[in-house]
CSV table of C-alpha atoms in Angstrom, one decimal:
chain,number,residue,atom,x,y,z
A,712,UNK,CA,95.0,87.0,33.4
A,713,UNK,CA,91.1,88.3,33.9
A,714,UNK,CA,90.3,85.0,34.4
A,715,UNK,CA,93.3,84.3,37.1
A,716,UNK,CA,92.4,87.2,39.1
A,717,UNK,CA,88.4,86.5,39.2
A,718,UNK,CA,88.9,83.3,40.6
A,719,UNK,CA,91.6,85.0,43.1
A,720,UNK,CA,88.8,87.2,43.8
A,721,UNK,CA,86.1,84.6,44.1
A,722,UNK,CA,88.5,82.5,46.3
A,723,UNK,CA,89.4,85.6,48.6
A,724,UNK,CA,85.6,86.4,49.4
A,725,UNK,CA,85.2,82.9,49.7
A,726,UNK,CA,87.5,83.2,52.6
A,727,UNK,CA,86.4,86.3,53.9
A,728,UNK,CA,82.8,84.3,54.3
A,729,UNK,CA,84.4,82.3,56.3
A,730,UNK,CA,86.2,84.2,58.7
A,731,UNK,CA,83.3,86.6,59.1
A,732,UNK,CA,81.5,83.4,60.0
A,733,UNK,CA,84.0,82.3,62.1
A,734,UNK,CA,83.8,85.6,63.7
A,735,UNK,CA,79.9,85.6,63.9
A,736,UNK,CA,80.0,82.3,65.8
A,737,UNK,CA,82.6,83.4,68.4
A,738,UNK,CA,80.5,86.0,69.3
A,739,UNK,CA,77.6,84.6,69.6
A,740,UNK,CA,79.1,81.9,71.7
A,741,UNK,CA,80.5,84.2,73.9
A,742,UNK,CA,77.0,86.2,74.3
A,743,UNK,CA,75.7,82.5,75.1
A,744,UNK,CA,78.4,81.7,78.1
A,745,UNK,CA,78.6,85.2,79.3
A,746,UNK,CA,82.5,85.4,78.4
A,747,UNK,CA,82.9,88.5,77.3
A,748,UNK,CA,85.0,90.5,80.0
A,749,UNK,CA,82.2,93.2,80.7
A,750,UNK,CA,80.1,90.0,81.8
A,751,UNK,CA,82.8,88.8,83.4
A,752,UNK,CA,83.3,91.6,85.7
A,753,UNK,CA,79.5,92.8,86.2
A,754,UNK,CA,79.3,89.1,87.6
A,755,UNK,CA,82.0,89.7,90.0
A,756,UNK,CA,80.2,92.7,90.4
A,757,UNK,CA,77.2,91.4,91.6
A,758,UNK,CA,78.8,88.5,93.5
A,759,UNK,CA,80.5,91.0,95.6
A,760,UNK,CA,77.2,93.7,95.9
A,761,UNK,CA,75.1,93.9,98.6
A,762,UNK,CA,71.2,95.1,98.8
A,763,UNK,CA,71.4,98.6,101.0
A,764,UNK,CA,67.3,98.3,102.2
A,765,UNK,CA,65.9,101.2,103.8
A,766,UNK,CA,64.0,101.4,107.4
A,767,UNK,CA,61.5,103.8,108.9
A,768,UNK,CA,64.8,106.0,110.2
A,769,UNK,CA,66.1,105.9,106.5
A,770,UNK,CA,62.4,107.1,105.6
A,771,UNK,CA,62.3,110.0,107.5
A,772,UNK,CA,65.6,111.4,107.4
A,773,UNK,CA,65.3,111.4,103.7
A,774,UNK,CA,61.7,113.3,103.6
A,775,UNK,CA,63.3,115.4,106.3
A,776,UNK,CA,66.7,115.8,104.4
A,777,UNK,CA,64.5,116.6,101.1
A,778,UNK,CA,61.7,119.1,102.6
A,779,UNK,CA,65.1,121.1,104.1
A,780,UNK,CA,66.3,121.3,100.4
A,781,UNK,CA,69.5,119.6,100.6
A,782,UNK,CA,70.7,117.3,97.9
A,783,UNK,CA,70.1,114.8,96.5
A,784,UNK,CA,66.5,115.5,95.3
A,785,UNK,CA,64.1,116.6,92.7
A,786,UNK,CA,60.7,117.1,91.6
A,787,UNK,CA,58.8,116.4,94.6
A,788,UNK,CA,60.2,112.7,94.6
A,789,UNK,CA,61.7,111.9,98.1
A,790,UNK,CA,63.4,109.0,96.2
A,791,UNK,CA,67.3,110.1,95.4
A,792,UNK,CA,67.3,111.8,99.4
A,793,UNK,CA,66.1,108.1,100.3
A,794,UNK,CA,68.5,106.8,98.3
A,795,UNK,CA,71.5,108.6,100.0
A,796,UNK,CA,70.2,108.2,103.6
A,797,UNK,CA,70.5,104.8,103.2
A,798,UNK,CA,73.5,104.8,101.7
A,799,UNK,CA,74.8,106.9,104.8
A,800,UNK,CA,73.5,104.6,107.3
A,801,UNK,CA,74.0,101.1,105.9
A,802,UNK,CA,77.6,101.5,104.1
A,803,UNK,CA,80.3,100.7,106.6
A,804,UNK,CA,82.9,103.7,107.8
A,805,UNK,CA,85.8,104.0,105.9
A,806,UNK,CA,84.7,101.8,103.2
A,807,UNK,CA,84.7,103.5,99.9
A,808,UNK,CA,81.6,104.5,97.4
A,809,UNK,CA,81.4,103.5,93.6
A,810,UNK,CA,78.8,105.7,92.5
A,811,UNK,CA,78.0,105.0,89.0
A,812,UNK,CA,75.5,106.9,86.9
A,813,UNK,CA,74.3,110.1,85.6
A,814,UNK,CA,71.9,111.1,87.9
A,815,UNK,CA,72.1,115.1,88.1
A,816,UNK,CA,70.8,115.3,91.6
A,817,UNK,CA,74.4,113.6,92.5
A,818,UNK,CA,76.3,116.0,90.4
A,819,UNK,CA,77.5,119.7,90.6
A,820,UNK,CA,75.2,122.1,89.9
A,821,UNK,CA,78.1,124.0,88.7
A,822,UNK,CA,80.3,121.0,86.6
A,823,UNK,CA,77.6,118.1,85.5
A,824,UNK,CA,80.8,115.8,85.1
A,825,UNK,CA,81.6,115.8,88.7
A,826,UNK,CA,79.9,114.9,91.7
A,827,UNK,CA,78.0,117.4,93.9
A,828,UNK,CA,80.5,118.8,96.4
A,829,UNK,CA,77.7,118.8,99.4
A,830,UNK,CA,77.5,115.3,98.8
A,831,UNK,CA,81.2,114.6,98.5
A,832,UNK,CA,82.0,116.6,101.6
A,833,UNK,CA,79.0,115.0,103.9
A,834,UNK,CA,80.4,111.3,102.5
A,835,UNK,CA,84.0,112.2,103.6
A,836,UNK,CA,83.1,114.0,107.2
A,837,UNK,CA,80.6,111.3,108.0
A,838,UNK,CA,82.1,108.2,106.6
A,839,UNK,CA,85.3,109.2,106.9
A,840,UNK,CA,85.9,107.3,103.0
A,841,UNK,CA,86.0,108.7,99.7
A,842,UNK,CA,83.4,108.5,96.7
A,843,UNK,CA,84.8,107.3,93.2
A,844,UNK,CA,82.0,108.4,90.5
A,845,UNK,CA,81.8,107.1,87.3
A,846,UNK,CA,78.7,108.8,84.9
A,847,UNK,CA,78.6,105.6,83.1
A,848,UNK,CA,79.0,102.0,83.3
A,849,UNK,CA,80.9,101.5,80.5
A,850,UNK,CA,83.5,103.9,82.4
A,851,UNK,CA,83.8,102.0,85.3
A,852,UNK,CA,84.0,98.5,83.8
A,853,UNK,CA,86.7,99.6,81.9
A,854,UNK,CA,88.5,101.7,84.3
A,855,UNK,CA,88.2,97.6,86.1
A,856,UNK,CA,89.6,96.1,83.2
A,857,UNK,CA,92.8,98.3,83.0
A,858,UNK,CA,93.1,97.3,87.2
A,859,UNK,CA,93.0,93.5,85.9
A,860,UNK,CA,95.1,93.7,83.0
């Protein structure tokens, strides 16, 4: 009987080999075509994106929207006030905003897992749209993938 069940057991990891290889090669295959559905969808993602540049208007308003104090901003950097002038200028009206990341200058000072109220309420006056935040891209894609399946 000992030797019945070693050569079950030798047989079974045998097969295990293979299906971990099997496994193994699917993957890899899928890392090499860009299959899997998160490449899937940050493709689409990109296809669908558009480049938001920035103009001497954008420039100022931005170093003028920062030296007043309002958000977005931090440590001397007039990036992140850039960043949202843009944003305000070049989006279209009523078209919404995916904001995704975890940048606390876009946040609440008061709950870091929401987005700064300022910010939400200037989007929504001005743009007359909404903002949908996500702190993370793995959140969005897969709040995407529930919408597709």
């Amino acid at each position: 009987k000992l030797k019945e069940v070693s050569e079950i057991q030798k047989s079974s990891s045998e097969k295990i080999k293979e299906i971990i290889k099997s496994i193994k090669d699917d993957i890899e295959q899928k890392i090499r075509d860009m299959s899997f559905s998160a490449d899937i969808i940050i493709n689409e993602l990109f296809s669908v994106s558009n480049f938001i540049s920035y103009d001497d208007d954008v420039i100022n308003h931005g170093k003028l929207r920062f030296d007043l104090g309002l958000p977005p901003g931090k440590n001397n950097s007039y990036g992140d006030a850039i960043i949202w002038e843009a944003l305000l200028k070049f989006v279209p009206n009523e078209t919404n905003l995916y904001f995704v990341g975890f940048d606390g200058d876009f946040r609440s000072l008061l709950d870091k897992d929401k987005f700064s109220p300022f910010l939400l309420n200037e989007w929504k006056e001005k743009k007359h749209s909404e903002i949908i935040c996500f702190t993370h891209l793995g959140k969005f894609i897969k709040s995407n993938l529930m919408k597709r399946n």
